[in-house]
Coordinates of C-alpha atoms in Angstrom, one line a residue:
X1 CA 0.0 0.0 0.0
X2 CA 2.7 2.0 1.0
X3 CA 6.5 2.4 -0.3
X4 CA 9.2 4.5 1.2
X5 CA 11.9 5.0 -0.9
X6 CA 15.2 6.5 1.0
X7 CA 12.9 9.1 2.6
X8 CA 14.4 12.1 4.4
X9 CA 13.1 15.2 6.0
X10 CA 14.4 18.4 6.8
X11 CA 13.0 21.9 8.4
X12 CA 14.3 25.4 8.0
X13 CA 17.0 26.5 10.6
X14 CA 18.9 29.8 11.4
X15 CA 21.9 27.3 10.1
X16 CA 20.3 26.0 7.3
X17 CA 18.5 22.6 7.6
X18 CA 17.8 20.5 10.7
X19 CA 17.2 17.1 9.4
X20 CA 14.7 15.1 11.1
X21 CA 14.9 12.4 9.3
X22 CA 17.1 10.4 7.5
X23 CA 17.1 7.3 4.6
X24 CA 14.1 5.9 5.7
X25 CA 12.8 2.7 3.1
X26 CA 10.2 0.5 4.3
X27 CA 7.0 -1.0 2.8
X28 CA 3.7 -0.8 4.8
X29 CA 1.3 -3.9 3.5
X30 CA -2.0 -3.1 2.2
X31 CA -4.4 -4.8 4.9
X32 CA -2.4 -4.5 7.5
X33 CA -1.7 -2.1 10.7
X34 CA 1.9 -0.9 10.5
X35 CA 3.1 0.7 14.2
X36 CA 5.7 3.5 14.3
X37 CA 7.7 3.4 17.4
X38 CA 10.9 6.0 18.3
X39 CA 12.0 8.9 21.1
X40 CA 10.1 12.4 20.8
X41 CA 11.7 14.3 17.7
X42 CA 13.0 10.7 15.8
X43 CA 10.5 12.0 13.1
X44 CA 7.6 10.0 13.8
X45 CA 4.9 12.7 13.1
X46 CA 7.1 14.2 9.8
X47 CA 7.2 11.0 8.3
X48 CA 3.5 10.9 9.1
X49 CA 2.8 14.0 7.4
X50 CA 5.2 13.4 4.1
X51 CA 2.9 9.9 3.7
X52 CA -0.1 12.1 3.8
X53 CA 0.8 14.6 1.4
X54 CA 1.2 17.3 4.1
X55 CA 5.0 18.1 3.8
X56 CA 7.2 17.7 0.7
X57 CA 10.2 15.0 1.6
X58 CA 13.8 16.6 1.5
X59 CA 14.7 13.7 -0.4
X60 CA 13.7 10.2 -1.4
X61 CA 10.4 9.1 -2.8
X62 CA 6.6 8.0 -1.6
X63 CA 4.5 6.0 -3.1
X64 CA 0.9 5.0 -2.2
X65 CA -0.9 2.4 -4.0
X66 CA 2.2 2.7 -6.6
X67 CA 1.3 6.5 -7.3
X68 CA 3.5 9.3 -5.9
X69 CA 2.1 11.4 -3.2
X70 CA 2.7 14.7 -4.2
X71 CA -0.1 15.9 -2.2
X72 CA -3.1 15.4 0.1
X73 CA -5.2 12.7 -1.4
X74 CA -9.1 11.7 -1.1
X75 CA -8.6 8.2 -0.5
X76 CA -6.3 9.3 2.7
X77 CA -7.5 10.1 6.4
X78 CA -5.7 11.5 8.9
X79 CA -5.8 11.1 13.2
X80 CA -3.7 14.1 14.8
X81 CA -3.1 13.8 18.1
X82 CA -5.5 16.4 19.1
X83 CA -8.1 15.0 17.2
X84 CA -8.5 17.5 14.7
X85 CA -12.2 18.4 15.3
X86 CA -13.6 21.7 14.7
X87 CA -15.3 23.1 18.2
X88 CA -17.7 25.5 16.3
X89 CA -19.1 22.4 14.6
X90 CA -21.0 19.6 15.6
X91 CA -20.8 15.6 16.1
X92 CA -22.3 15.4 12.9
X93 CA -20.9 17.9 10.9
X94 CA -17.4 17.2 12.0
X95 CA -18.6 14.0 10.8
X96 CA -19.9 15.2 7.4
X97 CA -17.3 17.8 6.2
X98 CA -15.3 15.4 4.2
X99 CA -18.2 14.7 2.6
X100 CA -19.5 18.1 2.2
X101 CA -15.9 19.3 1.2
X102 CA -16.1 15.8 -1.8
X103 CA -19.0 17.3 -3.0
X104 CA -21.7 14.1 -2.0
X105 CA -25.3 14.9 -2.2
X106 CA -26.6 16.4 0.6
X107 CA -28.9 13.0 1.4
X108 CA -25.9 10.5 0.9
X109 CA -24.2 12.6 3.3
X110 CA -26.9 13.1 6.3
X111 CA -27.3 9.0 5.5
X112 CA -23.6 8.1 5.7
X113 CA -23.4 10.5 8.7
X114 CA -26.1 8.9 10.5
X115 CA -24.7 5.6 9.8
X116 CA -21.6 5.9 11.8
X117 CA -22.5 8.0 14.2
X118 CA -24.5 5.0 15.3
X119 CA -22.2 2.7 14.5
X120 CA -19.8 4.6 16.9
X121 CA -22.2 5.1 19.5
X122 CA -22.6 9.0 19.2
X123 CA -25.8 8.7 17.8
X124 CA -27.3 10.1 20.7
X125 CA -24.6 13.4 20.6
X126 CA -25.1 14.7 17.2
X127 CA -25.6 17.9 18.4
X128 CA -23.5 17.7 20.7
X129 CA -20.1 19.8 20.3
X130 CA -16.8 18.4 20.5
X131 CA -16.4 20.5 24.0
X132 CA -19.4 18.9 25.4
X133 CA -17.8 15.2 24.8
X134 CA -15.4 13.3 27.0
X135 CA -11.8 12.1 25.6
X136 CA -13.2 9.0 24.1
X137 CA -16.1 10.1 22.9
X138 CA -13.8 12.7 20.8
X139 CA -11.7 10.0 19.7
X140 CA -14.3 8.1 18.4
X141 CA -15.5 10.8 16.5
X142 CA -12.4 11.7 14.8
X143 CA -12.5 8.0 13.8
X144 CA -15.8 8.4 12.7
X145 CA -15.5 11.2 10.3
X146 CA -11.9 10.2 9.0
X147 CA -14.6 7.3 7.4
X148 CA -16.5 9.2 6.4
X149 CA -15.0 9.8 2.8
X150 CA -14.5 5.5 2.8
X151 CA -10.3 5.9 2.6
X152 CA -7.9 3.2 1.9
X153 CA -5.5 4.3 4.1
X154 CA -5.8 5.7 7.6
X155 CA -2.6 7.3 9.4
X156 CA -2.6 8.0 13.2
X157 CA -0.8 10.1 15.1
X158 CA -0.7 9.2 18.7
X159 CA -4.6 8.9 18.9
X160 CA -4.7 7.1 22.1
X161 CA -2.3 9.5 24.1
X162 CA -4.4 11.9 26.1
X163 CA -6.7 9.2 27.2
X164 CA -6.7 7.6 30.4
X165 CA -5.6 4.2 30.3
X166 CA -8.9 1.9 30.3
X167 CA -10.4 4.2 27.7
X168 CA -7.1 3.7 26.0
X169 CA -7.5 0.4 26.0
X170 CA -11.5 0.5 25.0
X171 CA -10.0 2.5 22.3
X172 CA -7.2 0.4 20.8
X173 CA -10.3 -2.9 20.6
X174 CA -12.1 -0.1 19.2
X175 CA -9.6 -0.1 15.9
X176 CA -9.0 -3.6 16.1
X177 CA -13.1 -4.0 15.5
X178 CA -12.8 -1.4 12.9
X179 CA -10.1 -2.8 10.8
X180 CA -12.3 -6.1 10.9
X181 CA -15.1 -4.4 9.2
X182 CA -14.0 -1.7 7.0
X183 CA -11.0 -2.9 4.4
X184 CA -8.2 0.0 5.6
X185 CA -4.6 -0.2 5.6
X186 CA -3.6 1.8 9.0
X187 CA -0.3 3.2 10.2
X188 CA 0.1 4.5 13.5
X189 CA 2.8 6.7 15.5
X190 CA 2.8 5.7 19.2
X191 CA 4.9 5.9 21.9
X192 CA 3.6 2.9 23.7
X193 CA 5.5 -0.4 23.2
X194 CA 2.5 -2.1 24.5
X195 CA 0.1 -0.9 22.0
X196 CA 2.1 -1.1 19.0
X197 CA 2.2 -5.1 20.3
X198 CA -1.2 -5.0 20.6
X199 CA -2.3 -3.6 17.6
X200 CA 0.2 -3.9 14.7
X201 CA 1.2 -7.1 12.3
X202 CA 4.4 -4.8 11.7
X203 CA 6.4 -2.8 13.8
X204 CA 9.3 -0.1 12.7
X205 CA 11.7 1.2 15.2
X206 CA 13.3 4.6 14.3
X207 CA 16.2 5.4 16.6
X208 CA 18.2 8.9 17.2
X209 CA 17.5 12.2 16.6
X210 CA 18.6 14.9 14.1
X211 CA 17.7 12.5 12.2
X212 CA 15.9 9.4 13.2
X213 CA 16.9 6.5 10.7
X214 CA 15.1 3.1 10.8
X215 CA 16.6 1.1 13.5
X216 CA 14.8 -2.2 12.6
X217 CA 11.4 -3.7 11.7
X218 CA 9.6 -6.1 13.8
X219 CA 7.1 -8.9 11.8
X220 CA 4.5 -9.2 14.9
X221 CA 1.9 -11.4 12.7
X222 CA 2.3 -14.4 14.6
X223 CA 1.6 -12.9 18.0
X224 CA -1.5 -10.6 15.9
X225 CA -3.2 -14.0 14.8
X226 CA -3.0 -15.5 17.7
X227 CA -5.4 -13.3 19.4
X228 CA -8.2 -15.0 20.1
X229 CA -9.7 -12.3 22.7
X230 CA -8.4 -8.7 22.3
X231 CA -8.4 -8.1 26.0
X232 CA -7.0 -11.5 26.5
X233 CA -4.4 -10.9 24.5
X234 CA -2.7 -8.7 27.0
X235 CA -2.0 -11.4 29.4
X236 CA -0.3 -13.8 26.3
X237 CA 3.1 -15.2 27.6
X238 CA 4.0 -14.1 23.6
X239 CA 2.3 -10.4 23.9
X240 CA 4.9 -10.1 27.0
X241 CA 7.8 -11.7 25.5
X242 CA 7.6 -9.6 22.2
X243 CA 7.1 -5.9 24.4
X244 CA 9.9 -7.1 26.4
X245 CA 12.3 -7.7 23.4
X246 CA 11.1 -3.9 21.6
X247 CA 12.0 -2.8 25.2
X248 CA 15.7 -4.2 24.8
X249 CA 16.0 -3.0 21.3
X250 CA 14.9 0.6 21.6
X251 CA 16.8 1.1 25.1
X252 CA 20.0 -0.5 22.6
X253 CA 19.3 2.5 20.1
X254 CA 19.4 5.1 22.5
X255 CA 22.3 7.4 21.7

């Protein structure tokens, strides 16, 4: 779904450049939930942004679905940290502005709206502005409307990290029911060990800063399919094992 091509990043300094990341290649399967792992300021969120369209790479290439990204695309959503929901708006027309902003009819889009606000259990807040709803109701409604234009590929960036840590929890079954009923390919920046276990078939470390490179990539698949029970899985001898040797590798690529 998505190919990385000896990607590197760079912002404007008072010296020049400051790099913040550096030859990153990698593939990201279509299907599957890729986890980003790596110290504040490895690059996590620029790489993020370059896959989205959002930034312009230094150098290097991206390529989703074999096309270049050369910009924000429709079959794209994006999870920012903050949620990105408008607080003048709305459950449901933070939910329906991709659609209004696509140009759907105005039926489709009231229908489509409906449709996951209920499936999201915000039915009953659709009036209800984003400052009115707890954490977890917010973050299912950023999930909600980043569906709401049906894309292929979802990118999230930490969208678990201001909630407390059973509604963190609720939330990360939350996208593992998701990615069982809607065909997405999903990458996710964390800086949890345990939920990039939890969540991800594939695992990329980045290590450093100024820049970040790729430190390794971790094929979790085996420890993904055999969860039988999401909250279950926790508690695996194999879900324990495989946070324990991320641990060991990340504390190894400390500078």
């Amino acid at each position: 779904m998505v190919i990385l091509e000896n990607l590197s990043i760079s912002y404007p300094s008072a010296d020049g450049s400051l790099p913040a990341l550096g030859g990153f290649s990698a593939v990201f399967e279509t299907g599957g939930i890729t986890a980003i792992l790596g110290p504040s300021g490895c690059g996590k969120t620029s790489l993020l942004n370059v896959i989205a369209g959002l930034k312009k790479p230094s150098a290097g290439a991206v390529f989703v679905e074999g096309t270049p990204v050369s910009g924000a695309r429709k079959d794209v959503a994006v999870i920012f940290q903050d949620f990105g929901l408008l607080p003048w708006k709305t459950a449901a027309a933070n939910v329906e502005l991709p659609l209004l902003l696509n140009k759907v009819p105005a039926k489709e889009r009231k229908e489509r709206t409906r449709a996951l606000l209920d499936e999201f259990g915000l039915k009953d807040f659709a009036c209800y502005y984003p400052g009115q709803l707890s954490g977890g109701m917010k973050q299912r409604l950023a999930v909600s409307r980043s569906l709401a234009s049906s894309p292929k590929l979802l990118l999230m960036d930490e969208p678990f990290s201001s909630l407390d840590a059973l509604s963190r929890e609720d939330a990360q079954n939350l996208l593992l029911s998701l990615h069982k009923k809607h065909p997405l390919t999903i990458v996710i920046v964390t800086h949890s060990i345990e939920e990039a276990v939890f969540l991800a078939d594939d695992i990329f470390i980045i290590k450093g800063r100024n820049p970040g490179k790729l430190a390794t990539r971790i094929q979790n698949s085996p420890h993904v399919n055999a969860r039988i029970s999401e909250k279950s899985f926790r508690d695996f001898p194999g879900f324990q094992e495989m946070c324990r040797r991320i641990r060991e590798i990340m504390e190894e690529s400390l500078p």
